[in-house]
Amino acid sequence: MKILIIHGPNLNMLGKREPDIYGSTTLDDINKQIEKEAKSLKLKVQYFQSNSEGEIVTKIQNSLGSIDGIVINPAAYTHTSVAIRDAILSTNVPTVEVHISNIYKREKFRQHSYISAVAVGVISGFGTYSYNLGLRAIESHLKSKK
Ligand code: DQA
């Protein structure tokens, strides 16, 4: 099974960015952590980070036919992007939404996600371990559909 991991805007700043909320782990460290989990689950994983909404939309569109599942942290676009939501709908590639922080414990504007209603499910609030859980969740979902 091939899984695409999408990291949204400002996640390239992890490690430096608001460490009280997001911790000190860098994006490279997170990708290494995901790779370990993927190996144990026998998954092939591709990684993509972008600060641009259009690039994320194009990446999702291009996943059609070559990717079995997506794990996405849409970051700030979670709360604004109808375009990313529509891209997920248009390709219909099963997608799990993940967040490092618990968005439901934070500011009101973070408590609404445009993505959740088109995702298989959402994992939020387990620090960087949310990505491991996201990978396990998409694997279990894809297996159950086979
Ligand atoms: C985030 C939560 C978002 O509200 C925020 O804009 C992010 C990161 C998280 O992983 O907790 O950039 O998606």
PDB file of C-alpha atoms and ligand atoms in Angstrom:
ATOM      1  CA  MET A   1       0.000   0.000   0.000  1.00  0.00           C
ATOM      2  CA  LYS A   2       1.242   3.475  -0.902  1.00  0.00           C
ATOM      3  CA  ILE A   3       0.533   6.333   1.459  1.00  0.00           C
ATOM      4  CA  LEU A   4       1.093  10.033   0.809  1.00  0.00           C
ATOM      5  CA  ILE A   5       1.883  12.217   3.830  1.00  0.00           C
ATOM      6  CA  ILE A   6       1.019  15.887   3.301  1.00  0.00           C
ATOM      7  CA  HIS A   7       2.325  18.557   5.672  1.00  0.00           C
ATOM      8  CA  GLY A   8       0.654  21.946   5.277  1.00  0.00           C
ATOM      9  CA  PRO A   9       1.891  25.512   5.795  1.00  0.00           C
ATOM     10  CA  ASN A  10       4.408  26.426   8.504  1.00  0.00           C
ATOM     11  CA  LEU A  11       5.016  22.794   9.429  1.00  0.00           C
ATOM     12  CA  ASN A  12       8.491  23.200   7.891  1.00  0.00           C
ATOM     13  CA  MET A  13       9.099  25.500  10.901  1.00  0.00           C
ATOM     14  CA  LEU A  14       8.457  22.758  13.482  1.00  0.00           C
ATOM     15  CA  GLY A  15      11.191  22.665  16.096  1.00  0.00           C
ATOM     16  CA  LYS A  16      11.431  26.476  16.053  1.00  0.00           C
ATOM     17  CA  ARG A  17       7.754  27.308  15.852  1.00  0.00           C
ATOM     18  CA  GLU A  18       5.741  27.839  19.084  1.00  0.00           C
ATOM     19  CA  PRO A  19       7.539  24.982  20.912  1.00  0.00           C
ATOM     20  CA  ASP A  20       5.140  25.296  23.870  1.00  0.00           C
ATOM     21  CA  ILE A  21       2.360  24.088  21.543  1.00  0.00           C
ATOM     22  CA  TYR A  22       4.151  21.974  18.920  1.00  0.00           C
ATOM     23  CA  GLY A  23       7.223  20.728  20.819  1.00  0.00           C
ATOM     24  CA  SER A  24      10.843  20.677  19.694  1.00  0.00           C
ATOM     25  CA  THR A  25      10.655  17.900  17.098  1.00  0.00           C
ATOM     26  CA  THR A  26      11.539  19.006  13.560  1.00  0.00           C
ATOM     27  CA  LEU A  27       9.689  17.978  10.392  1.00  0.00           C
ATOM     28  CA  ASP A  28      12.660  15.781   9.394  1.00  0.00           C
ATOM     29  CA  ASP A  29      12.419  14.000  12.763  1.00  0.00           C
ATOM     30  CA  ILE A  30       8.670  13.488  12.244  1.00  0.00           C
ATOM     31  CA  ASN A  31       9.252  12.023   8.784  1.00  0.00           C
ATOM     32  CA  LYS A  32      11.852   9.621  10.252  1.00  0.00           C
ATOM     33  CA  GLN A  33       9.350   8.643  12.942  1.00  0.00           C
ATOM     34  CA  ILE A  34       6.685   8.024  10.258  1.00  0.00           C
ATOM     35  CA  GLU A  35       9.161   5.976   8.204  1.00  0.00           C
ATOM     36  CA  LYS A  36       9.787   3.669  11.192  1.00  0.00           C
ATOM     37  CA  GLU A  37       6.048   3.149  11.714  1.00  0.00           C
ATOM     38  CA  ALA A  38       5.559   2.611   7.967  1.00  0.00           C
ATOM     39  CA  LYS A  39       8.249  -0.090   7.900  1.00  0.00           C
ATOM     40  CA  SER A  40       6.581  -1.968  10.736  1.00  0.00           C
ATOM     41  CA  LEU A  41       3.246  -1.771   8.885  1.00  0.00           C
ATOM     42  CA  LYS A  42       4.889  -2.639   5.527  1.00  0.00           C
ATOM     43  CA  LEU A  43       3.681   0.581   3.916  1.00  0.00           C
ATOM     44  CA  LYS A  44       5.433   2.674   1.266  1.00  0.00           C
ATOM     45  CA  VAL A  45       5.326   6.323   2.156  1.00  0.00           C
ATOM     46  CA  GLN A  46       5.871   9.537   0.178  1.00  0.00           C
ATOM     47  CA  TYR A  47       6.325  12.893   1.898  1.00  0.00           C
ATOM     48  CA  PHE A  48       5.222  16.333   0.743  1.00  0.00           C
ATOM     49  CA  GLN A  49       5.312  19.701   2.496  1.00  0.00           C
ATOM     50  CA  SER A  50       4.060  22.960   1.042  1.00  0.00           C
ATOM     51  CA  ASN A  51       3.140  26.412   2.242  1.00  0.00           C
ATOM     52  CA  SER A  52       0.980  26.881  -0.834  1.00  0.00           C
ATOM     53  CA  GLU A  53      -2.673  25.852  -1.034  1.00  0.00           C
ATOM     54  CA  GLY A  54      -2.547  25.365  -4.832  1.00  0.00           C
ATOM     55  CA  GLU A  55       0.454  23.033  -4.613  1.00  0.00           C
ATOM     56  CA  ILE A  56      -1.354  20.911  -2.032  1.00  0.00           C
ATOM     57  CA  VAL A  57      -4.469  20.772  -4.260  1.00  0.00           C
ATOM     58  CA  THR A  58      -2.344  19.673  -7.243  1.00  0.00           C
ATOM     59  CA  LYS A  59      -0.541  17.038  -5.161  1.00  0.00           C
ATOM     60  CA  ILE A  60      -3.882  15.574  -4.033  1.00  0.00           C
ATOM     61  CA  GLN A  61      -5.194  15.586  -7.628  1.00  0.00           C
ATOM     62  CA  ASN A  62      -2.043  13.819  -8.858  1.00  0.00           C
ATOM     63  CA  SER A  63      -2.399  11.100  -6.235  1.00  0.00           C
ATOM     64  CA  LEU A  64      -5.320   9.616  -8.164  1.00  0.00           C
ATOM     65  CA  GLY A  65      -4.333   6.193  -9.492  1.00  0.00           C
ATOM     66  CA  SER A  66      -0.931   6.059  -7.780  1.00  0.00           C
ATOM     67  CA  ILE A  67      -1.689   6.463  -4.048  1.00  0.00           C
ATOM     68  CA  ASP A  68      -3.920   4.255  -1.866  1.00  0.00           C
ATOM     69  CA  GLY A  69      -4.366   6.624   1.050  1.00  0.00           C
ATOM     70  CA  ILE A  70      -3.433  10.074   2.323  1.00  0.00           C
ATOM     71  CA  VAL A  71      -2.504  11.292   5.801  1.00  0.00           C
ATOM     72  CA  ILE A  72      -2.737  15.083   5.849  1.00  0.00           C
ATOM     73  CA  ASN A  73      -2.002  17.755   8.401  1.00  0.00           C
ATOM     74  CA  PRO A  74      -3.566  20.681   6.533  1.00  0.00           C
ATOM     75  CA  ALA A  75      -2.302  23.035   9.292  1.00  0.00           C
ATOM     76  CA  ALA A  76      -3.876  26.518   8.963  1.00  0.00           C
ATOM     77  CA  TYR A  77      -5.685  25.474   5.734  1.00  0.00           C
ATOM     78  CA  THR A  78      -7.760  23.147   7.927  1.00  0.00           C
ATOM     79  CA  HIS A  79      -9.769  26.174   8.953  1.00  0.00           C
ATOM     80  CA  THR A  80     -10.015  27.963   5.590  1.00  0.00           C
ATOM     81  CA  SER A  81      -9.634  25.697   2.588  1.00  0.00           C
ATOM     82  CA  VAL A  82     -12.662  24.705   0.540  1.00  0.00           C
ATOM     83  CA  ALA A  83     -10.153  24.002  -2.279  1.00  0.00           C
ATOM     84  CA  ILE A  84      -8.344  21.236  -0.344  1.00  0.00           C
ATOM     85  CA  ARG A  85     -11.675  19.792   0.746  1.00  0.00           C
ATOM     86  CA  ASP A  86     -12.862  19.731  -2.898  1.00  0.00           C
ATOM     87  CA  ALA A  87      -9.589  18.123  -4.056  1.00  0.00           C
ATOM     88  CA  ILE A  88     -10.088  15.267  -1.560  1.00  0.00           C
ATOM     89  CA  LEU A  89     -13.693  14.875  -2.728  1.00  0.00           C
ATOM     90  CA  SER A  90     -12.754  14.953  -6.395  1.00  0.00           C
ATOM     91  CA  THR A  91     -10.103  12.230  -6.145  1.00  0.00           C
ATOM     92  CA  ASN A  92     -11.922  10.197  -3.511  1.00  0.00           C
ATOM     93  CA  VAL A  93      -8.591   8.858  -2.179  1.00  0.00           C
ATOM     94  CA  PRO A  94      -9.244   7.846   1.481  1.00  0.00           C
ATOM     95  CA  THR A  95      -7.755  10.548   3.709  1.00  0.00           C
ATOM     96  CA  VAL A  96      -7.028  10.779   7.434  1.00  0.00           C
ATOM     97  CA  GLU A  97      -6.697  14.283   8.954  1.00  0.00           C
ATOM     98  CA  VAL A  98      -4.105  14.703  11.690  1.00  0.00           C
ATOM     99  CA  HIS A  99      -3.116  17.514  14.039  1.00  0.00           C
ATOM    100  CA  ILE A 100      -0.277  17.721  16.531  1.00  0.00           C
ATOM    101  CA  SER A 101      -2.284  19.880  18.943  1.00  0.00           C
ATOM    102  CA  ASN A 102      -5.850  19.278  20.081  1.00  0.00           C
ATOM    103  CA  ILE A 103      -7.606  21.845  17.877  1.00  0.00           C
ATOM    104  CA  TYR A 104     -10.793  21.527  19.968  1.00  0.00           C
ATOM    105  CA  LYS A 105      -8.974  22.854  23.051  1.00  0.00           C
ATOM    106  CA  ARG A 106      -7.674  25.938  21.238  1.00  0.00           C
ATOM    107  CA  GLU A 107      -9.057  29.212  19.821  1.00  0.00           C
ATOM    108  CA  LYS A 108     -12.605  29.129  18.445  1.00  0.00           C
ATOM    109  CA  PHE A 109     -11.403  29.633  14.836  1.00  0.00           C
ATOM    110  CA  ARG A 110      -9.325  26.435  15.047  1.00  0.00           C
ATOM    111  CA  GLN A 111     -12.271  24.375  16.239  1.00  0.00           C
ATOM    112  CA  HIS A 112     -13.831  24.168  12.784  1.00  0.00           C
ATOM    113  CA  SER A 113     -12.287  22.036  10.048  1.00  0.00           C
ATOM    114  CA  TYR A 114     -13.312  22.157   6.383  1.00  0.00           C
ATOM    115  CA  ILE A 115     -11.516  18.832   5.936  1.00  0.00           C
ATOM    116  CA  SER A 116     -13.034  16.607   8.659  1.00  0.00           C
ATOM    117  CA  ALA A 117     -16.348  15.990   6.880  1.00  0.00           C
ATOM    118  CA  VAL A 118     -14.559  14.545   3.838  1.00  0.00           C
ATOM    119  CA  ALA A 119     -11.932  12.596   5.815  1.00  0.00           C
ATOM    120  CA  VAL A 120     -12.199   8.981   6.959  1.00  0.00           C
ATOM    121  CA  GLY A 121     -11.511  10.346  10.441  1.00  0.00           C
ATOM    122  CA  VAL A 122      -9.506  12.822  12.482  1.00  0.00           C
ATOM    123  CA  ILE A 123      -6.651  12.442  14.990  1.00  0.00           C
ATOM    124  CA  SER A 124      -5.855  15.524  17.019  1.00  0.00           C
ATOM    125  CA  GLY A 125      -3.862  16.253  20.151  1.00  0.00           C
ATOM    126  CA  PHE A 126      -1.317  13.461  20.532  1.00  0.00           C
ATOM    127  CA  GLY A 127       1.724  15.543  19.672  1.00  0.00           C
ATOM    128  CA  THR A 128       3.833  14.166  16.841  1.00  0.00           C
ATOM    129  CA  TYR A 129       2.497  10.680  17.696  1.00  0.00           C
ATOM    130  CA  SER A 130      -0.714  11.824  15.918  1.00  0.00           C
ATOM    131  CA  TYR A 131       1.136  10.960  12.672  1.00  0.00           C
ATOM    132  CA  ASN A 132       1.847   7.386  13.824  1.00  0.00           C
ATOM    133  CA  LEU A 133      -1.807   7.023  14.767  1.00  0.00           C
ATOM    134  CA  GLY A 134      -2.834   8.510  11.419  1.00  0.00           C
ATOM    135  CA  LEU A 135      -0.729   5.970   9.553  1.00  0.00           C
ATOM    136  CA  ARG A 136      -2.191   3.106  11.579  1.00  0.00           C
ATOM    137  CA  ALA A 137      -5.698   4.450  10.993  1.00  0.00           C
ATOM    138  CA  ILE A 138      -5.342   4.695   7.211  1.00  0.00           C
ATOM    139  CA  GLU A 139      -3.757   1.223   7.054  1.00  0.00           C
ATOM    140  CA  SER A 140      -6.580  -0.313   9.055  1.00  0.00           C
ATOM    141  CA  HIS A 141      -9.189   1.503   6.948  1.00  0.00           C
ATOM    142  CA  LEU A 142      -7.625   0.387   3.634  1.00  0.00           C
ATOM    143  CA  LYS A 143      -7.258  -3.206   4.866  1.00  0.00           C
ATOM    144  CA  SER A 144     -10.905  -3.355   5.926  1.00  0.00           C
ATOM    145  CA  LYS A 145     -11.974  -2.205   2.447  1.00  0.00           C
ATOM    146  CA  LYS A 146      -9.975  -4.883   0.568  1.00  0.00           C
TER     147      LYS A 146
HETATM  148  C1  DQA B   1      -2.159  22.219  13.431  1.00  0.00           C
HETATM  149  C2  DQA B   1      -3.265  23.064  14.086  1.00  0.00           C
HETATM  150  C3  DQA B   1      -3.635  24.240  13.205  1.00  0.00           C
HETATM  151  O1  DQA B   1      -4.650  25.014  13.822  1.00  0.00           O
HETATM  152  C4  DQA B   1      -2.435  25.135  12.967  1.00  0.00           C
HETATM  153  O2  DQA B   1      -2.753  26.180  12.078  1.00  0.00           O
HETATM  154  C5  DQA B   1      -1.231  24.374  12.507  1.00  0.00           C
HETATM  155  C6  DQA B   1      -0.941  23.076  13.084  1.00  0.00           C
HETATM  156  C7  DQA B   1      -1.662  21.082  14.362  1.00  0.00           C
HETATM  157  O3  DQA B   1      -1.000  20.168  13.845  1.00  0.00           O
HETATM  158  O4  DQA B   1      -1.912  21.098  15.565  1.00  0.00           O
HETATM  159  O5  DQA B   1      -0.438  24.892  11.733  1.00  0.00           O
HETATM  160  O6  DQA B   1      -2.667  21.614  12.265  1.00  0.00           O
END
